[in-house]
Amino acid sequence: MKVFGKDKAFEWAGIPCLVWVGVVVLAFNHLVYPFVAEFCPWIKPVDLPPEYWTALGWIICGLFGKKAAVTFAEKKDDNPSDKANASINYINDMGSAFAPDPEDVKDGNGRK
């Protein structure tokens, strides 16, 4: 069951794009810029407003919350007694697969 499904491309791709903007800016400012600044002094680090970083934190927390809600909804739909019965049936089937055939079982005197 898909609880939070999106139909339009912008709806399912918009949030990952916002997250990737933050990743690319951090990578540029801390990995690329220090090397490029020596050769190209006119290039400046990319500054994003503090509101972006605050919103990004909320977005990431929201994604974790969404994942928790979906997991909770999926677990709520599962019936634990069905799983327990399936496990018991599986164990019983495995036991009967290894049990000897009743016709081959000898009595206490070694006779069939």
Coordinates of C-alpha atoms in Angstrom, one line a residue:
M1 CA 0.0 0.0 0.0
K2 CA 1.5 3.3 -1.1
V3 CA 0.3 6.0 1.3
F4 CA 2.2 9.0 0.1
G5 CA 2.4 8.4 -3.6
K6 CA 2.9 11.2 -6.1
D7 CA 1.8 11.3 -9.7
K8 CA 3.6 14.3 -11.2
A9 CA 7.3 14.4 -11.8
F10 CA 7.8 17.7 -9.9
E11 CA 6.1 16.3 -6.8
W12 CA 8.4 13.2 -6.6
A13 CA 11.5 14.9 -7.9
G14 CA 11.3 18.3 -6.2
I15 CA 12.4 17.3 -2.7
P16 CA 15.4 15.3 -3.9
C17 CA 16.4 18.2 -6.1
L18 CA 16.4 20.5 -3.0
V19 CA 18.5 18.1 -1.1
W20 CA 21.0 17.7 -4.0
V21 CA 21.4 21.4 -4.2
G22 CA 22.6 21.4 -0.6
V23 CA 24.9 18.5 -1.3
V24 CA 26.4 20.1 -4.4
V25 CA 26.9 23.5 -2.7
L26 CA 28.6 21.8 0.3
A27 CA 30.9 19.8 -2.0
F28 CA 31.8 22.8 -4.1
N29 CA 32.4 25.1 -1.1
H30 CA 34.5 22.6 0.8
L31 CA 36.2 20.4 -1.8
V32 CA 36.4 22.2 -5.1
Y33 CA 36.6 25.9 -4.2
P34 CA 39.8 25.7 -2.1
F35 CA 41.7 24.3 -5.2
V36 CA 40.0 26.5 -7.8
A37 CA 40.4 29.8 -5.7
E38 CA 44.2 29.6 -6.2
F39 CA 44.0 29.6 -10.0
C40 CA 40.7 31.6 -10.5
P41 CA 40.5 34.3 -7.7
W42 CA 37.3 35.8 -9.2
I43 CA 35.3 32.6 -8.4
K44 CA 33.5 33.0 -5.1
P45 CA 32.0 30.3 -2.9
V46 CA 28.3 29.7 -3.3
D47 CA 26.3 31.3 -0.4
L48 CA 22.8 30.0 0.2
P49 CA 20.6 31.9 2.6
P50 CA 20.2 30.5 6.2
E51 CA 16.5 29.9 5.5
Y52 CA 17.5 27.3 2.9
W53 CA 19.5 25.3 5.5
T54 CA 16.7 25.6 8.0
A55 CA 14.2 24.4 5.4
L56 CA 16.6 21.6 4.4
G57 CA 16.7 20.4 8.0
W58 CA 12.9 20.3 8.1
I59 CA 12.7 18.5 4.8
I60 CA 15.1 15.8 5.9
C61 CA 13.2 15.4 9.2
G62 CA 10.0 15.2 7.2
L63 CA 11.4 12.5 5.0
F64 CA 12.3 10.4 8.1
G65 CA 8.8 11.0 9.5
K66 CA 7.2 10.0 6.2
K67 CA 9.2 6.8 6.2
A68 CA 8.2 6.1 9.7
A69 CA 4.5 6.7 8.9
V70 CA 4.6 4.4 5.9
T71 CA 6.4 1.7 7.9
F72 CA 3.8 2.0 10.7
A73 CA 0.9 1.8 8.1
E74 CA 2.4 -1.3 6.5
K75 CA 2.9 -3.0 9.9
K76 CA -0.6 -2.0 11.0
D77 CA -2.1 -3.9 8.0
D78 CA -0.2 -7.1 8.9
N79 CA -2.0 -9.6 11.1
P80 CA 0.5 -11.1 13.5
S81 CA -1.6 -14.2 14.1
D82 CA -1.4 -15.0 10.4
K83 CA 2.4 -14.8 10.5
A84 CA 2.4 -17.0 13.6
N85 CA 0.2 -19.6 12.0
A86 CA 2.3 -19.5 8.9
S87 CA 5.4 -20.1 10.9
I88 CA 3.8 -23.0 12.8
N89 CA 2.6 -24.6 9.6
Y90 CA 6.1 -24.2 8.1
I91 CA 7.7 -25.9 11.1
N92 CA 5.1 -28.7 11.0
D93 CA 5.7 -29.2 7.3
M94 CA 9.5 -29.4 7.9
G95 CA 9.0 -31.9 10.7
S96 CA 6.9 -34.2 8.6
A97 CA 9.4 -34.0 5.8
F98 CA 12.1 -35.6 8.0
A99 CA 9.8 -38.0 9.9
P100 CA 10.2 -41.6 9.0
D101 CA 7.4 -43.4 7.1
P102 CA 5.1 -45.1 9.6
E103 CA 5.4 -48.3 7.7
D104 CA 9.2 -48.4 8.2
V105 CA 9.0 -47.8 12.0
K106 CA 10.0 -50.8 14.0
D107 CA 8.4 -51.6 17.3
G108 CA 10.5 -51.9 20.5
N109 CA 11.5 -55.5 19.6
G110 CA 13.1 -54.5 16.3
R111 CA 10.2 -55.8 14.2
K112 CA 8.1 -53.9 11.8

